[in-house]
Each structure stands twice: as structure tokens, then as C-alpha cells.
Amino acid sequence: GKVGAVALPQKTHVVWPCAFWDCKSITAITLPEGVDSIYDWAFVNASSLESLTIPSTVTLMGFAPFAGCTSLDDITLAEGNSRYYLDGLMLYTMGGDTLLSCHKSGDSVMLPSTLRVVSGFLFNNDVRYVHVPEGVVEIGGNAFGQSSLRSIDLPSEMEVIGHGAFSECESLTHVGMPSRLAVMQNNAFGSTALTSIEIPDGLRVIPDGAFSSCGNLSQIVWGDAVEVIGNYAFGECALEELHPPST
């Protein structure tokens, strides 16, 4: 059964990655003032967690700390914290240039124009569509991993798609790729429902597992800069058409 509320020791100053992974019995966690670092995925899949206060002393917050916390509807940022701000359940760096966490949302999300880096939708089972504004230059690692995202258009100026950014988005059928993409990391689109993809002209390396296990992916239009195709990049795809660049 549920153990209810947990208060961490007063001397705690770091909550490491996955510290409370799959702790499904905890309904509330009290973090003492003095905690300065909460790392990536710290509370992942703590599915009974209902409330949490981020202390004013936190100066390092990782990506997607609350992924899979499906009951978490009450996040408070302690007065005096000048590094982060909350917009509902969406946690940003102060100034709004990086989205760190969006573990729950409506089915359609409009991101602010101040944004430069997007992350935090890992395991989000609410989201279907996300509007990413021009000015965003990076989709972080695992940003939308295992979410219910269906369609997304990435802005033309985007340069980086992180590792596993859209991996295991089993409902994702459309991605509008950025024309200036320079870096795609491993397994960026693995195990999605994409049927076709257009590789941007500036992308030199298609990394390991980039589109692996995309069982519906039948059509690829190559960019004119591709030099390297990584291990298992298109493994277990349903490729029927490969269109080389026109030049």
C-alpha cells in the first residue's frame, strides 16, 4: 500500500538521477531547504506522488525529473528560487529559454517564443501535438520519448536533435524536419510510426539506430550531405523507396 508522505533528511543536498524511480507508494515528498541539485529523472514513475515543493536553494535541475508521475498535480516553487519558474506544471529555467519538465499537459501544447531548448515530455501520455516556435535550436535527449505525440513540425533553424528524442513514440506519424539540422543523435526516432522522412540537406551523419524498428517507414528522401549511415540506422524498417538528392 501507499506509505504516504516522505521527508528527506535535513542534510540532503543532492537528489541523484532515478533516486525515486518507480517508488509507487509515495504520495508526497518534502525536500529540505539546502537541496541544491535535482538530477534527470529523479522521481520517474513515482506514480502516486501528488505534491512536491522545489526548495529555494535548488540551482541545478535536470531534465524530466517528474516523468511518469501521473498523479502529480501540485508542484510548488519555494519563494526565493530565482533559477526556475513554473507555468502550471511546466518547469522552465528563469528567462524561459529551456523547458525542463512537462510530465502532464493538454493534448495540444503551444510553447513560448522565448524557448531555445525543449525537453521534459518523457512518458507524457496526454500530449498529441506540440507547436515548437522559431528560435528553438535543440530538442534534448529523450525529450518526447515514450510519449503519445502524434505530429510535430520542427523549426527551420533547429540544429540538434538529441539521443532518443522521439524514441518509442508509437503514435508519431509525422515529423517536419528542420532544414538546418546539423546533428542527430543515436536512436532519435527509433520505434515510431513514421511512414516517410526527408533528411535535411545539411545532415552529414545518420546515427546508430536513428530510425530503427520503424515498421511503417517505407520512404526516405536523402539530403545531399549524407556521408555516414550508422549501425542499424534503418534496421527493421519497411523501406520501399529511397530517393537520392537531385544534385
Short mmCIF file of N, CA and C in Angstrom, two decimals, residues 17-197:
data_model
loop_
_atom_site.label_atom_id
_atom_site.label_comp_id
_atom_site.label_asym_id
_atom_site.label_seq_id
_atom_site.Cartn_x
_atom_site.Cartn_y
_atom_site.Cartn_z
N PRO A 17 20.12 11.09 -10.20
CA PRO A 17 19.22 10.54 -11.22
C PRO A 17 18.54 9.26 -10.76
N CYS A 18 17.26 9.18 -11.04
CA CYS A 18 16.46 7.97 -10.77
C CYS A 18 16.41 7.61 -9.29
N ALA A 19 16.65 8.57 -8.41
CA ALA A 19 16.70 8.29 -6.97
C ALA A 19 15.41 7.65 -6.46
N PHE A 20 14.27 8.09 -6.99
CA PHE A 20 12.98 7.55 -6.54
C PHE A 20 12.25 6.86 -7.68
N TRP A 21 13.03 6.30 -8.62
CA TRP A 21 12.46 5.60 -9.77
C TRP A 21 11.49 4.52 -9.31
N ASP A 22 10.28 4.58 -9.83
CA ASP A 22 9.28 3.53 -9.63
C ASP A 22 8.86 3.37 -8.17
N CYS A 23 9.05 4.42 -7.37
CA CYS A 23 8.56 4.39 -5.99
C CYS A 23 7.07 4.73 -6.01
N LYS A 24 6.25 3.73 -6.21
CA LYS A 24 4.83 3.94 -6.47
C LYS A 24 4.00 4.12 -5.20
N SER A 25 4.62 4.02 -4.03
CA SER A 25 3.87 4.11 -2.78
C SER A 25 3.90 5.50 -2.16
N ILE A 26 4.77 6.37 -2.65
CA ILE A 26 4.95 7.69 -2.04
C ILE A 26 3.93 8.67 -2.63
N THR A 27 3.23 9.38 -1.77
CA THR A 27 2.24 10.37 -2.23
C THR A 27 2.76 11.80 -2.14
N ALA A 28 3.73 12.06 -1.28
CA ALA A 28 4.29 13.40 -1.14
C ALA A 28 5.73 13.29 -0.66
N ILE A 29 6.59 14.19 -1.15
CA ILE A 29 7.98 14.24 -0.73
C ILE A 29 8.31 15.65 -0.30
N THR A 30 8.88 15.78 0.88
CA THR A 30 9.36 17.08 1.37
C THR A 30 10.87 17.15 1.18
N LEU A 31 11.30 18.10 0.36
CA LEU A 31 12.72 18.33 0.14
C LEU A 31 13.16 19.49 1.03
N PRO A 32 14.16 19.31 1.86
CA PRO A 32 14.56 20.38 2.78
C PRO A 32 15.26 21.53 2.06
N GLU A 33 15.12 22.72 2.63
CA GLU A 33 15.96 23.83 2.18
C GLU A 33 17.41 23.41 2.37
N GLY A 34 18.22 23.66 1.36
CA GLY A 34 19.59 23.17 1.36
C GLY A 34 19.85 22.24 0.20
N VAL A 35 18.79 21.59 -0.30
CA VAL A 35 18.94 20.80 -1.53
C VAL A 35 19.30 21.76 -2.66
N ASP A 36 20.42 21.47 -3.34
CA ASP A 36 20.83 22.37 -4.42
C ASP A 36 20.77 21.73 -5.80
N SER A 37 20.66 20.39 -5.86
CA SER A 37 20.69 19.71 -7.16
C SER A 37 19.65 18.59 -7.20
N ILE A 38 18.83 18.62 -8.26
CA ILE A 38 17.89 17.54 -8.54
C ILE A 38 18.16 17.10 -9.97
N TYR A 39 18.63 15.89 -10.14
CA TYR A 39 19.12 15.46 -11.44
C TYR A 39 18.01 14.84 -12.30
N ASP A 40 18.39 14.55 -13.57
CA ASP A 40 17.46 13.97 -14.54
C ASP A 40 16.72 12.78 -13.94
N TRP A 41 15.41 12.74 -14.21
CA TRP A 41 14.57 11.57 -13.92
C TRP A 41 14.56 11.21 -12.43
N ALA A 42 14.77 12.16 -11.57
CA ALA A 42 14.91 11.88 -10.14
C ALA A 42 13.71 11.14 -9.56
N PHE A 43 12.50 11.46 -10.02
CA PHE A 43 11.28 10.88 -9.45
C PHE A 43 10.49 10.07 -10.48
N VAL A 44 11.16 9.58 -11.51
CA VAL A 44 10.48 8.92 -12.62
C VAL A 44 9.59 7.77 -12.14
N ASN A 45 8.35 7.79 -12.65
CA ASN A 45 7.36 6.73 -12.40
C ASN A 45 6.98 6.58 -10.93
N ALA A 46 7.15 7.65 -10.16
CA ALA A 46 6.58 7.66 -8.81
C ALA A 46 5.10 8.02 -8.99
N SER A 47 4.33 7.06 -9.42
CA SER A 47 3.01 7.33 -9.98
C SER A 47 1.95 7.73 -8.96
N SER A 48 2.23 7.57 -7.67
CA SER A 48 1.27 8.02 -6.64
C SER A 48 1.63 9.38 -6.05
N LEU A 49 2.79 9.91 -6.45
CA LEU A 49 3.22 11.21 -5.94
C LEU A 49 2.24 12.29 -6.36
N GLU A 50 1.71 13.03 -5.37
CA GLU A 50 0.69 14.03 -5.64
C GLU A 50 1.18 15.46 -5.49
N SER A 51 2.18 15.68 -4.64
CA SER A 51 2.63 17.04 -4.40
C SER A 51 4.11 17.06 -4.08
N LEU A 52 4.75 18.19 -4.43
CA LEU A 52 6.18 18.36 -4.19
C LEU A 52 6.52 19.84 -4.25
N THR A 53 7.38 20.27 -3.33
CA THR A 53 7.87 21.64 -3.34
C THR A 53 9.36 21.64 -3.68
N ILE A 54 9.73 22.45 -4.67
CA ILE A 54 11.13 22.61 -5.05
C ILE A 54 11.72 23.71 -4.17
N PRO A 55 12.75 23.39 -3.37
CA PRO A 55 13.29 24.39 -2.44
C PRO A 55 13.89 25.61 -3.15
N SER A 56 13.99 26.69 -2.43
CA SER A 56 14.58 27.92 -2.98
C SER A 56 16.05 27.76 -3.27
N THR A 57 16.69 26.78 -2.64
CA THR A 57 18.14 26.59 -2.76
C THR A 57 18.55 25.79 -3.99
N VAL A 58 17.59 25.25 -4.74
CA VAL A 58 17.92 24.44 -5.92
C VAL A 58 18.46 25.34 -7.04
N THR A 59 19.68 25.02 -7.47
CA THR A 59 20.31 25.77 -8.56
C THR A 59 20.62 24.90 -9.77
N LEU A 60 20.47 23.59 -9.63
CA LEU A 60 20.67 22.66 -10.75
C LEU A 60 19.47 21.73 -10.81
N MET A 61 18.75 21.81 -11.90
CA MET A 61 17.59 20.95 -12.10
C MET A 61 17.76 20.21 -13.41
N GLY A 62 17.72 18.88 -13.38
CA GLY A 62 17.88 18.08 -14.58
C GLY A 62 16.62 18.02 -15.41
N PHE A 63 16.71 17.30 -16.53
CA PHE A 63 15.59 17.14 -17.43
C PHE A 63 14.61 16.08 -16.92
N ALA A 64 13.34 16.33 -17.14
CA ALA A 64 12.26 15.38 -16.89
C ALA A 64 12.32 14.73 -15.51
N PRO A 65 12.48 15.51 -14.45
CA PRO A 65 12.59 14.90 -13.12
C PRO A 65 11.30 14.21 -12.67
N PHE A 66 10.15 14.60 -13.26
CA PHE A 66 8.86 14.07 -12.83
C PHE A 66 8.20 13.19 -13.88
N ALA A 67 8.96 12.72 -14.84
CA ALA A 67 8.39 11.88 -15.91
C ALA A 67 7.67 10.66 -15.33
N GLY A 68 6.48 10.43 -15.82
CA GLY A 68 5.72 9.28 -15.36
C GLY A 68 5.03 9.47 -14.02
N CYS A 69 5.11 10.67 -13.46
CA CYS A 69 4.41 10.96 -12.18
C CYS A 69 2.98 11.35 -12.52
N THR A 70 2.16 10.39 -12.81
CA THR A 70 0.84 10.64 -13.37
C THR A 70 -0.15 11.25 -12.39
N SER A 71 0.14 11.18 -11.09
CA SER A 71 -0.75 11.79 -10.09
C SER A 71 -0.27 13.15 -9.61
N LEU A 72 0.87 13.60 -10.12
CA LEU A 72 1.48 14.84 -9.62
C LEU A 72 0.81 16.05 -10.24
N ASP A 73 -0.08 16.67 -9.47
CA ASP A 73 -0.83 17.84 -9.93
C ASP A 73 -0.49 19.09 -9.13
N ASP A 74 0.41 18.97 -8.16
CA ASP A 74 0.72 20.10 -7.28
C ASP A 74 2.23 20.21 -7.13
N ILE A 75 2.84 21.08 -7.95
CA ILE A 75 4.26 21.40 -7.83
C ILE A 75 4.37 22.86 -7.40
N THR A 76 5.15 23.08 -6.36
CA THR A 76 5.34 24.44 -5.84
C THR A 76 6.83 24.78 -5.90
N LEU A 77 7.11 25.99 -6.31
CA LEU A 77 8.48 26.51 -6.30
C LEU A 77 8.59 27.44 -5.10
N ALA A 78 9.47 27.09 -4.17
CA ALA A 78 9.58 27.87 -2.93
C ALA A 78 9.98 29.32 -3.22
N GLU A 79 9.41 30.21 -2.45
CA GLU A 79 9.72 31.64 -2.60
C GLU A 79 11.21 31.86 -2.43
N GLY A 80 11.77 32.64 -3.34
CA GLY A 80 13.20 32.92 -3.27
C GLY A 80 14.03 32.18 -4.29
N ASN A 81 13.41 31.19 -4.98
CA ASN A 81 14.15 30.49 -6.03
C ASN A 81 14.17 31.36 -7.27
N SER A 82 15.36 31.78 -7.67
CA SER A 82 15.49 32.71 -8.79
C SER A 82 16.00 32.04 -10.06
N ARG A 83 16.18 30.70 -10.04
CA ARG A 83 16.71 29.99 -11.20
C ARG A 83 15.63 29.42 -12.11
N TYR A 84 14.43 29.19 -11.57
CA TYR A 84 13.39 28.48 -12.32
C TYR A 84 12.04 29.15 -12.13
N TYR A 85 11.13 28.85 -13.05
CA TYR A 85 9.75 29.28 -12.82
C TYR A 85 8.79 28.24 -13.37
N LEU A 86 7.59 28.24 -12.83
CA LEU A 86 6.54 27.30 -13.21
C LEU A 86 5.43 28.02 -13.95
N ASP A 87 4.98 27.39 -15.03
CA ASP A 87 3.76 27.81 -15.71
C ASP A 87 2.82 26.61 -15.66
N GLY A 88 1.96 26.58 -14.65
CA GLY A 88 1.18 25.38 -14.40
C GLY A 88 2.10 24.26 -13.96
N LEU A 89 2.13 23.17 -14.72
CA LEU A 89 3.02 22.05 -14.40
C LEU A 89 4.26 22.05 -15.29
N MET A 90 4.47 23.10 -16.04
CA MET A 90 5.63 23.19 -16.93
C MET A 90 6.73 23.98 -16.23
N LEU A 91 7.90 23.35 -16.11
CA LEU A 91 9.02 23.93 -15.38
C LEU A 91 10.07 24.43 -16.36
N TYR A 92 10.39 25.72 -16.27
CA TYR A 92 11.36 26.37 -17.14
C TYR A 92 12.52 26.95 -16.33
N THR A 93 13.65 27.13 -17.02
CA THR A 93 14.68 27.97 -16.45
C THR A 93 14.18 29.41 -16.48
N MET A 94 14.64 30.21 -15.50
CA MET A 94 14.24 31.61 -15.46
C MET A 94 14.68 32.29 -16.75
N GLY A 95 13.76 33.03 -17.34
CA GLY A 95 14.01 33.63 -18.65
C GLY A 95 13.33 32.85 -19.76
N GLY A 96 12.96 31.60 -19.45
CA GLY A 96 12.15 30.83 -20.38
C GLY A 96 12.88 30.26 -21.58
N ASP A 97 14.22 30.08 -21.49
CA ASP A 97 14.92 29.57 -22.66
C ASP A 97 14.99 28.05 -22.71
N THR A 98 14.75 27.36 -21.58
CA THR A 98 14.82 25.89 -21.55
C THR A 98 13.61 25.34 -20.81
N LEU A 99 12.89 24.42 -21.48
CA LEU A 99 11.81 23.69 -20.83
C LEU A 99 12.38 22.40 -20.26
N LEU A 100 12.29 22.24 -18.95
CA LEU A 100 12.87 21.10 -18.27
C LEU A 100 11.86 19.98 -18.04
N SER A 101 10.61 20.34 -17.80
CA SER A 101 9.65 19.32 -17.38
C SER A 101 8.24 19.68 -17.83
N CYS A 102 7.59 18.71 -18.46
CA CYS A 102 6.17 18.81 -18.78
C CYS A 102 5.60 17.41 -18.72
N HIS A 103 5.45 16.89 -17.50
CA HIS A 103 5.07 15.49 -17.32
C HIS A 103 3.59 15.25 -17.58
N LYS A 104 2.77 16.32 -17.49
CA LYS A 104 1.35 16.25 -17.82
C LYS A 104 0.98 17.51 -18.57
N SER A 105 -0.03 17.41 -19.44
CA SER A 105 -0.42 18.56 -20.25
C SER A 105 -1.77 18.30 -20.87
N GLY A 106 -2.25 19.27 -21.65
CA GLY A 106 -3.38 19.03 -22.52
C GLY A 106 -2.91 18.27 -23.75
N ASP A 107 -3.84 17.99 -24.67
CA ASP A 107 -3.44 17.23 -25.86
C ASP A 107 -2.69 18.09 -26.86
N SER A 108 -2.82 19.41 -26.76
CA SER A 108 -2.11 20.32 -27.66
C SER A 108 -1.37 21.35 -26.83
N VAL A 109 -0.08 21.53 -27.10
CA VAL A 109 0.76 22.42 -26.30
C VAL A 109 1.40 23.47 -27.21
N MET A 110 1.25 24.73 -26.83
CA MET A 110 1.88 25.85 -27.53
C MET A 110 3.04 26.33 -26.67
N LEU A 111 4.26 26.19 -27.16
CA LEU A 111 5.44 26.58 -26.40
C LEU A 111 5.76 28.05 -26.62
N PRO A 112 6.34 28.72 -25.61
CA PRO A 112 6.58 30.17 -25.69
C PRO A 112 7.71 30.53 -26.65
N SER A 113 7.66 31.74 -27.16
CA SER A 113 8.63 32.20 -28.15
C SER A 113 10.02 32.41 -27.58
N THR A 114 10.13 32.45 -26.24
CA THR A 114 11.44 32.64 -25.60
C THR A 114 12.30 31.37 -25.62
N LEU A 115 11.68 30.25 -25.98
CA LEU A 115 12.32 28.95 -25.80
C LEU A 115 13.45 28.73 -26.80
N ARG A 116 14.54 28.09 -26.32
CA ARG A 116 15.67 27.69 -27.16
C ARG A 116 15.91 26.18 -27.09
N VAL A 117 15.62 25.55 -25.95
CA VAL A 117 15.83 24.12 -25.77
C VAL A 117 14.55 23.49 -25.23
N VAL A 118 14.12 22.40 -25.86
CA VAL A 118 12.89 21.71 -25.45
C VAL A 118 13.24 20.34 -24.90
N SER A 119 12.73 20.03 -23.73
CA SER A 119 12.84 18.69 -23.15
C SER A 119 11.65 18.48 -22.24
N GLY A 120 11.64 17.33 -21.54
CA GLY A 120 10.70 17.16 -20.43
C GLY A 120 9.38 16.49 -20.71
N PHE A 121 9.10 16.05 -21.96
CA PHE A 121 7.83 15.38 -22.26
C PHE A 121 7.92 13.87 -22.13
N LEU A 122 9.03 13.37 -21.65
CA LEU A 122 9.22 11.92 -21.48
C LEU A 122 8.03 11.30 -20.74
N PHE A 123 7.45 10.24 -21.29
CA PHE A 123 6.33 9.49 -20.70
C PHE A 123 5.03 10.30 -20.60
N ASN A 124 4.96 11.48 -21.24
CA ASN A 124 3.74 12.27 -21.20
C ASN A 124 2.68 11.60 -22.08
N ASN A 125 1.63 11.08 -21.45
CA ASN A 125 0.60 10.35 -22.17
C ASN A 125 -0.61 11.21 -22.51
N ASP A 126 -0.50 12.52 -22.30
CA ASP A 126 -1.58 13.45 -22.62
C ASP A 126 -1.36 14.13 -23.97
N VAL A 127 -0.12 14.47 -24.26
CA VAL A 127 0.20 15.33 -25.39
C VAL A 127 0.02 14.59 -26.72
N ARG A 128 -0.56 15.30 -27.69
CA ARG A 128 -0.71 14.77 -29.05
C ARG A 128 0.04 15.66 -30.06
N TYR A 129 -0.05 16.97 -29.86
CA TYR A 129 0.54 17.92 -30.79
C TYR A 129 1.28 19.00 -30.00
N VAL A 130 2.43 19.41 -30.50
CA VAL A 130 3.21 20.46 -29.86
C VAL A 130 3.64 21.47 -30.92
N HIS A 131 3.35 22.74 -30.66
CA HIS A 131 3.84 23.80 -31.53
C HIS A 131 5.19 24.28 -31.00
N VAL A 132 6.23 24.08 -31.80
CA VAL A 132 7.58 24.49 -31.42
C VAL A 132 7.91 25.78 -32.15
N PRO A 133 8.18 26.87 -31.43
CA PRO A 133 8.37 28.17 -32.09
C PRO A 133 9.72 28.27 -32.80
N GLU A 134 9.78 29.14 -33.79
CA GLU A 134 11.07 29.50 -34.37
C GLU A 134 11.95 30.05 -33.24
N GLY A 135 13.22 29.75 -33.31
CA GLY A 135 14.13 30.17 -32.25
C GLY A 135 14.63 28.99 -31.43
N VAL A 136 13.85 27.90 -31.41
CA VAL A 136 14.30 26.69 -30.73
C VAL A 136 15.42 26.06 -31.56
N VAL A 137 16.57 25.79 -30.90
CA VAL A 137 17.73 25.26 -31.61
C VAL A 137 18.03 23.81 -31.25
N GLU A 138 17.38 23.29 -30.19
CA GLU A 138 17.70 21.93 -29.76
C GLU A 138 16.49 21.23 -29.15
N ILE A 139 16.30 19.98 -29.55
CA ILE A 139 15.40 19.06 -28.85
C ILE A 139 16.30 18.16 -28.02
N GLY A 140 16.12 18.18 -26.71
CA GLY A 140 17.02 17.47 -25.81
C GLY A 140 16.86 15.96 -25.87
N GLY A 141 17.81 15.25 -25.31
CA GLY A 141 17.77 13.80 -25.25
C GLY A 141 16.52 13.30 -24.53
N ASN A 142 15.85 12.32 -25.13
CA ASN A 142 14.63 11.72 -24.57
C ASN A 142 13.50 12.72 -24.36
N ALA A 143 13.56 13.84 -25.05
CA ALA A 143 12.59 14.93 -24.80
C ALA A 143 11.14 14.47 -24.90
N PHE A 144 10.83 13.68 -25.92
CA PHE A 144 9.45 13.20 -26.13
C PHE A 144 9.38 11.68 -26.04
N GLY A 145 10.40 11.04 -25.53
CA GLY A 145 10.46 9.59 -25.51
C GLY A 145 9.24 8.95 -24.85
N GLN A 146 8.71 7.94 -25.50
CA GLN A 146 7.59 7.15 -24.98
C GLN A 146 6.38 8.02 -24.61
N SER A 147 6.23 9.13 -25.33
CA SER A 147 5.03 9.96 -25.13
C SER A 147 3.99 9.60 -26.18
N SER A 148 2.82 10.23 -26.08
CA SER A 148 1.73 9.94 -27.01
C SER A 148 1.68 10.94 -28.17
N LEU A 149 2.80 11.62 -28.42
CA LEU A 149 2.89 12.60 -29.51
C LEU A 149 2.53 11.96 -30.84
N ARG A 150 1.75 12.69 -31.65
CA ARG A 150 1.32 12.17 -32.96
C ARG A 150 1.96 12.91 -34.12
N SER A 151 2.17 14.23 -33.94
CA SER A 151 2.66 15.02 -35.07
C SER A 151 3.41 16.23 -34.53
N ILE A 152 4.51 16.59 -35.23
CA ILE A 152 5.27 17.77 -34.81
C ILE A 152 6.03 18.32 -36.00
N ASP A 153 6.06 19.64 -36.13
CA ASP A 153 6.88 20.33 -37.12
C ASP A 153 7.98 21.07 -36.38
N LEU A 154 9.22 20.78 -36.75
CA LEU A 154 10.37 21.38 -36.09
C LEU A 154 10.81 22.62 -36.86
N PRO A 155 11.19 23.69 -36.14
CA PRO A 155 11.52 24.95 -36.80
C PRO A 155 12.77 24.85 -37.67
N SER A 156 12.80 25.65 -38.70
CA SER A 156 13.85 25.55 -39.72
C SER A 156 15.25 25.77 -39.16
N GLU A 157 15.38 26.59 -38.11
CA GLU A 157 16.70 26.93 -37.57
C GLU A 157 17.23 25.90 -36.58
N MET A 158 16.46 24.89 -36.26
CA MET A 158 16.91 23.91 -35.28
C MET A 158 18.15 23.19 -35.78
N GLU A 159 19.12 22.98 -34.84
CA GLU A 159 20.40 22.39 -35.21
C GLU A 159 20.64 21.00 -34.62
N VAL A 160 20.00 20.68 -33.48
CA VAL A 160 20.32 19.44 -32.77
C VAL A 160 19.05 18.71 -32.37
N ILE A 161 19.02 17.41 -32.67
CA ILE A 161 18.00 16.51 -32.13
C ILE A 161 18.73 15.47 -31.28
N GLY A 162 18.45 15.46 -29.99
CA GLY A 162 19.20 14.65 -29.04
C GLY A 162 18.89 13.17 -29.11
N HIS A 163 19.69 12.40 -28.38
CA HIS A 163 19.55 10.95 -28.38
C HIS A 163 18.16 10.54 -27.85
N GLY A 164 17.53 9.64 -28.57
CA GLY A 164 16.23 9.14 -28.15
C GLY A 164 15.14 10.18 -28.05
N ALA A 165 15.31 11.31 -28.73
CA ALA A 165 14.39 12.44 -28.55
C ALA A 165 12.93 12.06 -28.79
N PHE A 166 12.68 11.21 -29.77
CA PHE A 166 11.31 10.79 -30.10
C PHE A 166 11.17 9.27 -30.05
N SER A 167 12.10 8.60 -29.40
CA SER A 167 12.09 7.13 -29.43
C SER A 167 10.85 6.57 -28.73
N GLU A 168 10.32 5.54 -29.32
CA GLU A 168 9.15 4.82 -28.81
C GLU A 168 7.91 5.69 -28.69
N CYS A 169 7.84 6.72 -29.54
CA CYS A 169 6.58 7.46 -29.69
C CYS A 169 5.74 6.68 -30.70
N GLU A 170 5.00 5.72 -30.22
CA GLU A 170 4.37 4.74 -31.09
C GLU A 170 3.22 5.29 -31.91
N SER A 171 2.77 6.52 -31.60
CA SER A 171 1.70 7.15 -32.37
C SER A 171 2.22 8.24 -33.30
N LEU A 172 3.52 8.46 -33.32
CA LEU A 172 4.10 9.56 -34.09
C LEU A 172 4.17 9.19 -35.57
N THR A 173 3.34 9.85 -36.37
CA THR A 173 3.27 9.55 -37.80
C THR A 173 3.88 10.64 -38.67
N HIS A 174 4.09 11.84 -38.11
CA HIS A 174 4.61 12.95 -38.93
C HIS A 174 5.63 13.78 -38.16
N VAL A 175 6.77 14.03 -38.79
CA VAL A 175 7.76 14.98 -38.29
C VAL A 175 8.20 15.86 -39.45
N GLY A 176 7.98 17.15 -39.33
CA GLY A 176 8.53 18.10 -40.29
C GLY A 176 9.94 18.44 -39.86
N MET A 177 10.93 18.02 -40.65
CA MET A 177 12.33 18.14 -40.25
C MET A 177 12.86 19.56 -40.50
N PRO A 178 13.77 20.02 -39.62
CA PRO A 178 14.35 21.35 -39.79
C PRO A 178 15.37 21.38 -40.92
N SER A 179 15.33 22.41 -41.73
CA SER A 179 16.20 22.48 -42.90
C SER A 179 17.67 22.66 -42.53
N ARG A 180 17.96 23.19 -41.35
CA ARG A 180 19.35 23.44 -40.96
C ARG A 180 19.88 22.44 -39.93
N LEU A 181 19.22 21.33 -39.80
CA LEU A 181 19.67 20.33 -38.84
C LEU A 181 21.11 19.90 -39.13
N ALA A 182 21.96 19.98 -38.10
CA ALA A 182 23.37 19.61 -38.25
C ALA A 182 23.72 18.34 -37.49
N VAL A 183 23.00 18.06 -36.37
CA VAL A 183 23.33 16.92 -35.52
C VAL A 183 22.06 16.17 -35.16
N MET A 184 22.09 14.87 -35.42
CA MET A 184 21.06 13.96 -34.93
C MET A 184 21.78 12.88 -34.13
N GLN A 185 21.32 12.62 -32.93
CA GLN A 185 21.99 11.64 -32.08
C GLN A 185 21.29 10.28 -32.12
N ASN A 186 21.94 9.30 -31.54
CA ASN A 186 21.51 7.90 -31.63
C ASN A 186 20.04 7.70 -31.25
N ASN A 187 19.38 6.86 -32.02
CA ASN A 187 18.02 6.40 -31.72
C ASN A 187 17.01 7.54 -31.63
N ALA A 188 17.26 8.61 -32.36
CA ALA A 188 16.41 9.79 -32.26
C ALA A 188 14.95 9.50 -32.57
N PHE A 189 14.69 8.63 -33.56
CA PHE A 189 13.31 8.35 -33.97
C PHE A 189 13.01 6.85 -33.95
N GLY A 190 13.75 6.09 -33.20
CA GLY A 190 13.55 4.64 -33.16
C GLY A 190 12.17 4.26 -32.65
N SER A 191 11.58 3.25 -33.25
CA SER A 191 10.29 2.69 -32.81
C SER A 191 9.16 3.70 -32.82
N THR A 192 9.07 4.47 -33.91
CA THR A 192 7.94 5.37 -34.11
C THR A 192 7.07 4.83 -35.24
N ALA A 193 5.97 5.55 -35.53
CA ALA A 193 5.05 5.12 -36.58
C ALA A 193 5.23 5.93 -37.86
N LEU A 194 6.38 6.56 -38.03
CA LEU A 194 6.64 7.34 -39.24
C LEU A 194 6.51 6.48 -40.49
N THR A 195 5.93 7.06 -41.54
CA THR A 195 5.81 6.36 -42.81
C THR A 195 6.81 6.88 -43.84
N SER A 196 7.25 8.13 -43.68
CA SER A 196 8.23 8.72 -44.58
C SER A 196 9.04 9.75 -43.83
N ILE A 197 10.22 10.04 -44.35
CA ILE A 197 11.08 11.04 -43.71
C ILE A 197 11.93 11.71 -44.78
#
